[in-house]
mmCIF file of C-alpha atoms in Angstrom:
data_model
loop_
_atom_site.group_PDB
_atom_site.id
_atom_site.type_symbol
_atom_site.label_atom_id
_atom_site.label_comp_id
_atom_site.label_asym_id
_atom_site.label_seq_id
_atom_site.Cartn_x
_atom_site.Cartn_y
_atom_site.Cartn_z
ATOM 1 C CA MET A 1 -9.679 -0.209 -32.143
ATOM 2 C CA THR A 2 -8.890 -0.246 -28.407
ATOM 3 C CA VAL A 3 -5.388 -0.032 -26.929
ATOM 4 C CA ILE A 4 -5.669 -3.721 -26.041
ATOM 5 C CA ASP A 5 -6.465 -4.490 -29.692
ATOM 6 C CA GLU A 6 -3.351 -2.529 -30.694
ATOM 7 C CA VAL A 7 -1.278 -4.564 -28.208
ATOM 8 C CA LEU A 8 -2.666 -7.804 -29.636
ATOM 9 C CA ALA A 9 -1.796 -6.700 -33.173
ATOM 10 C CA ALA A 10 1.739 -5.789 -32.083
ATOM 11 C CA ASN A 11 2.063 -9.148 -30.322
ATOM 12 C CA GLU A 12 1.088 -10.962 -33.506
ATOM 13 C CA ILE A 13 3.960 -9.235 -35.314
ATOM 14 C CA TYR A 14 6.385 -9.884 -32.429
ATOM 15 C CA SER A 15 5.479 -13.581 -32.186
ATOM 16 C CA ARG A 16 6.759 -14.161 -35.720
ATOM 17 C CA THR A 17 10.362 -13.701 -34.574
ATOM 18 C CA HIS A 18 9.999 -14.292 -30.784
ATOM 19 C CA GLU A 19 13.635 -13.745 -29.854
ATOM 20 C CA LEU A 20 13.197 -14.382 -26.099
ATOM 21 C CA ARG A 21 12.418 -18.091 -26.292
ATOM 22 C CA ARG A 22 15.983 -18.830 -25.159
ATOM 23 C CA LEU A 23 15.282 -17.281 -21.735
ATOM 24 C CA THR A 24 14.477 -19.369 -18.666
ATOM 25 C CA PRO A 25 12.377 -18.359 -15.654
ATOM 26 C CA ARG A 26 15.616 -18.029 -13.645
ATOM 27 C CA PRO A 27 17.072 -14.525 -13.805
ATOM 28 C CA GLU A 28 20.537 -14.639 -15.289
ATOM 29 C CA ARG A 29 21.923 -12.139 -12.754
ATOM 30 C CA LYS A 30 20.169 -13.766 -9.757
ATOM 31 C CA LEU A 31 18.510 -10.434 -8.991
ATOM 32 C CA ALA A 32 14.975 -9.525 -7.981
ATOM 33 C CA VAL A 33 13.809 -5.902 -8.113
ATOM 34 C CA LEU A 34 10.788 -4.629 -6.214
ATOM 35 C CA THR A 35 9.805 -1.322 -7.741
ATOM 36 C CA CYS A 36 6.937 1.001 -8.463
ATOM 37 C CA MET A 37 4.623 0.524 -11.416
ATOM 38 C CA ASP A 38 5.502 4.041 -12.646
ATOM 39 C CA THR A 39 6.123 4.109 -16.397
ATOM 40 C CA ARG A 40 9.389 6.024 -15.933
ATOM 41 C CA LEU A 41 11.037 2.962 -14.355
ATOM 42 C CA SER A 42 12.144 0.155 -16.654
ATOM 43 C CA THR A 43 14.828 -2.460 -17.148
ATOM 44 C CA ARG A 44 16.608 0.153 -19.252
ATOM 45 C CA THR A 45 16.534 2.578 -16.304
ATOM 46 C CA LEU A 46 18.398 -0.056 -14.284
ATOM 47 C CA GLY A 47 20.816 -1.090 -17.022
ATOM 48 C CA LEU A 48 19.238 -4.547 -17.234
ATOM 49 C CA LYS A 49 18.251 -6.566 -20.253
ATOM 50 C CA GLU A 50 15.428 -9.078 -20.646
ATOM 51 C CA GLY A 51 16.131 -12.154 -18.549
ATOM 52 C CA ASP A 52 18.548 -10.467 -16.130
ATOM 53 C CA ALA A 53 16.171 -10.067 -13.187
ATOM 54 C CA HIS A 54 12.710 -10.625 -11.813
ATOM 55 C CA ILE A 55 10.894 -7.290 -11.782
ATOM 56 C CA ILE A 56 8.078 -7.122 -9.229
ATOM 57 C CA ARG A 57 5.964 -3.985 -9.524
ATOM 58 C CA ASN A 58 3.209 -2.367 -7.540
ATOM 59 C CA ALA A 59 2.105 1.170 -6.706
ATOM 60 C CA GLY A 60 4.845 2.607 -4.522
ATOM 61 C CA GLY A 61 7.240 -0.352 -4.603
ATOM 62 C CA ILE A 62 5.735 -1.625 -1.344
ATOM 63 C CA VAL A 63 6.569 -4.876 0.438
ATOM 64 C CA THR A 64 3.028 -6.242 0.448
ATOM 65 C CA ALA A 65 2.104 -9.849 1.208
ATOM 66 C CA ASP A 66 1.946 -10.516 -2.527
ATOM 67 C CA ALA A 67 5.368 -8.932 -3.127
ATOM 68 C CA VAL A 68 6.820 -11.153 -0.377
ATOM 69 C CA ARG A 69 5.171 -14.198 -1.982
ATOM 70 C CA SER A 70 6.786 -13.328 -5.324
ATOM 71 C CA LEU A 71 10.183 -12.674 -3.734
ATOM 72 C CA LEU A 72 10.054 -16.018 -1.913
ATOM 73 C CA VAL A 73 9.313 -17.850 -5.178
ATOM 74 C CA SER A 74 12.123 -15.869 -6.812
ATOM 75 C CA LYS A 75 14.596 -16.771 -4.062
ATOM 76 C CA TYR A 76 13.731 -20.371 -3.271
ATOM 77 C CA LEU A 77 12.478 -21.721 -6.586
ATOM 78 C CA LEU A 78 14.314 -19.558 -9.098
ATOM 79 C CA GLU A 79 17.605 -18.928 -7.278
ATOM 80 C CA THR A 80 17.819 -15.160 -6.897
ATOM 81 C CA ARG A 81 20.288 -13.980 -4.275
ATOM 82 C CA GLU A 82 19.993 -10.195 -4.256
ATOM 83 C CA ILE A 83 17.003 -7.879 -3.889
ATOM 84 C CA MET A 84 16.804 -4.232 -4.917
ATOM 85 C CA ILE A 85 13.988 -2.015 -3.698
ATOM 86 C CA VAL A 86 13.570 0.963 -6.029
ATOM 87 C CA ASN A 87 11.229 3.874 -5.321
ATOM 88 C CA HIS A 88 11.316 7.165 -7.217
ATOM 89 C CA THR A 89 10.884 10.894 -6.875
ATOM 90 C CA ASP A 90 7.573 12.442 -7.940
ATOM 91 C CA CYS A 91 5.589 9.351 -6.889
ATOM 92 C CA GLY A 92 1.815 9.740 -6.929
ATOM 93 C CA LEU A 93 1.528 8.067 -3.517
ATOM 94 C CA MET A 94 3.512 10.979 -2.037
ATOM 95 C CA LYS A 95 0.947 13.511 -3.205
ATOM 96 C CA VAL A 96 -2.133 12.319 -1.290
ATOM 97 C CA SER A 97 -2.971 10.833 2.074
ATOM 98 C CA GLU A 98 -4.454 7.420 2.616
ATOM 99 C CA ALA A 99 -7.771 9.001 3.676
ATOM 100 C CA GLU A 100 -7.813 11.312 0.645
ATOM 101 C CA LEU A 101 -7.255 8.383 -1.729
ATOM 102 C CA HIS A 102 -10.123 6.478 -0.161
ATOM 103 C CA ARG A 103 -12.427 9.514 -0.358
ATOM 104 C CA ARG A 104 -11.476 10.318 -3.949
ATOM 105 C CA ILE A 105 -11.961 6.781 -5.242
ATOM 106 C CA GLU A 106 -15.135 6.188 -3.265
ATOM 107 C CA ASP A 107 -16.606 9.420 -4.660
ATOM 108 C CA GLU A 108 -15.715 8.496 -8.242
ATOM 109 C CA ALA A 109 -16.774 4.851 -7.904
ATOM 110 C CA GLY A 110 -20.004 5.833 -6.165
ATOM 111 C CA ALA A 111 -19.592 3.244 -3.427
ATOM 112 C CA PRO A 112 -17.174 2.210 -0.686
ATOM 113 C CA ALA A 113 -14.658 -0.550 -1.403
ATOM 114 C CA SER A 114 -16.171 -4.033 -1.241
ATOM 115 C CA THR A 115 -12.992 -5.352 0.422
ATOM 116 C CA PRO A 116 -10.427 -3.481 2.553
ATOM 117 C CA VAL A 117 -7.812 -1.539 0.563
ATOM 118 C CA THR A 118 -4.551 -0.061 1.813
ATOM 119 C CA PHE A 119 -2.700 2.262 -0.560
ATOM 120 C CA TYR A 120 0.445 2.753 1.563
ATOM 121 C CA ALA A 121 0.639 6.493 0.890
ATOM 122 C CA PHE A 122 3.846 8.134 2.146
ATOM 123 C CA SER A 123 5.467 11.549 2.241
ATOM 124 C CA ASP A 124 9.221 10.801 2.320
ATOM 125 C CA VAL A 125 10.527 8.572 -0.476
ATOM 126 C CA ALA A 126 13.831 7.700 1.229
ATOM 127 C CA GLU A 127 12.034 6.806 4.462
ATOM 128 C CA ASN A 128 9.610 4.667 2.476
ATOM 129 C CA VAL A 129 12.551 2.745 0.995
ATOM 130 C CA ARG A 130 13.973 2.252 4.507
ATOM 131 C CA GLN A 131 10.628 0.937 5.721
ATOM 132 C CA GLN A 132 10.438 -1.553 2.859
ATOM 133 C CA MET A 133 13.992 -2.764 3.579
ATOM 134 C CA ARG A 134 13.161 -3.170 7.292
ATOM 135 C CA THR A 135 10.015 -5.115 6.435
ATOM 136 C CA LEU A 136 11.900 -7.510 4.152
ATOM 137 C CA ARG A 137 14.804 -7.959 6.547
ATOM 138 C CA ALA A 138 12.376 -8.846 9.336
ATOM 139 C CA HIS A 139 10.962 -11.779 7.350
ATOM 140 C CA ASN A 140 12.732 -14.921 8.531
ATOM 141 C CA TRP A 141 12.591 -16.579 5.104
ATOM 142 C CA ILE A 142 14.037 -13.659 3.179
ATOM 143 C CA GLY A 143 15.979 -11.452 5.606
ATOM 144 C CA ASP A 144 19.296 -13.216 4.975
ATOM 145 C CA SER A 145 19.317 -12.079 1.325
ATOM 146 C CA VAL A 146 21.346 -9.112 0.108
ATOM 147 C CA ILE A 147 18.735 -6.330 0.330
ATOM 148 C CA ARG A 148 19.540 -2.805 -0.821
ATOM 149 C CA GLY A 149 17.293 0.183 -1.413
ATOM 150 C CA PHE A 150 17.392 3.050 -3.894
ATOM 151 C CA VAL A 151 15.570 6.165 -5.007
ATOM 152 C CA TYR A 152 15.428 6.783 -8.738
ATOM 153 C CA ASP A 153 15.408 10.499 -9.538
ATOM 154 C CA VAL A 154 13.005 10.976 -12.440
ATOM 155 C CA ALA A 155 14.518 14.400 -13.188
ATOM 156 C CA ASP A 156 18.135 13.336 -13.727
ATOM 157 C CA GLY A 157 17.903 9.541 -14.170
ATOM 158 C CA HIS A 158 20.229 8.632 -11.284
ATOM 159 C CA LEU A 159 19.754 5.886 -8.734
ATOM 160 C CA ARG A 160 20.763 6.942 -5.235
ATOM 161 C CA GLU A 161 21.298 4.342 -2.546
ATOM 162 C CA VAL A 162 19.373 4.719 0.704
ATOM 163 C CA ALA A 163 21.204 3.701 3.866
ATOM 164 C CA LEU A 164 19.234 1.868 6.496
#
């Protein structure tokens, strides 16, 4: 049995009681969170429950074109008013350079990427949060939102706000 098969079996059990059917696509707390895909970050980490916020995840918690697209849908169609950007200590993108990531993956895949890929590697987590806040604030359709940035410390569990 694969992990996906295990997930499907667990979903079959869950679907019998499906307690979240009362939720709507609109986040109850009118909050959107852009964060890293790291497994150590969760709604529980942020003190949120299911339905409280839109959680948008990618490697590094980066304001990519797709993250902006999701945040615009969240704001204009689903009525969010505040945006949190959450990065974390011990992020894998802090441990390698952009060039090293390309080399490593190309070597393992046995071929160069078929389309351009940017990993957005960085060395300073707080500065990365600042850059993401600046990028969002510069967007004329989203910059008027409440936008705040944080670093989650994986060692002690605290969120620390990053000043722009």
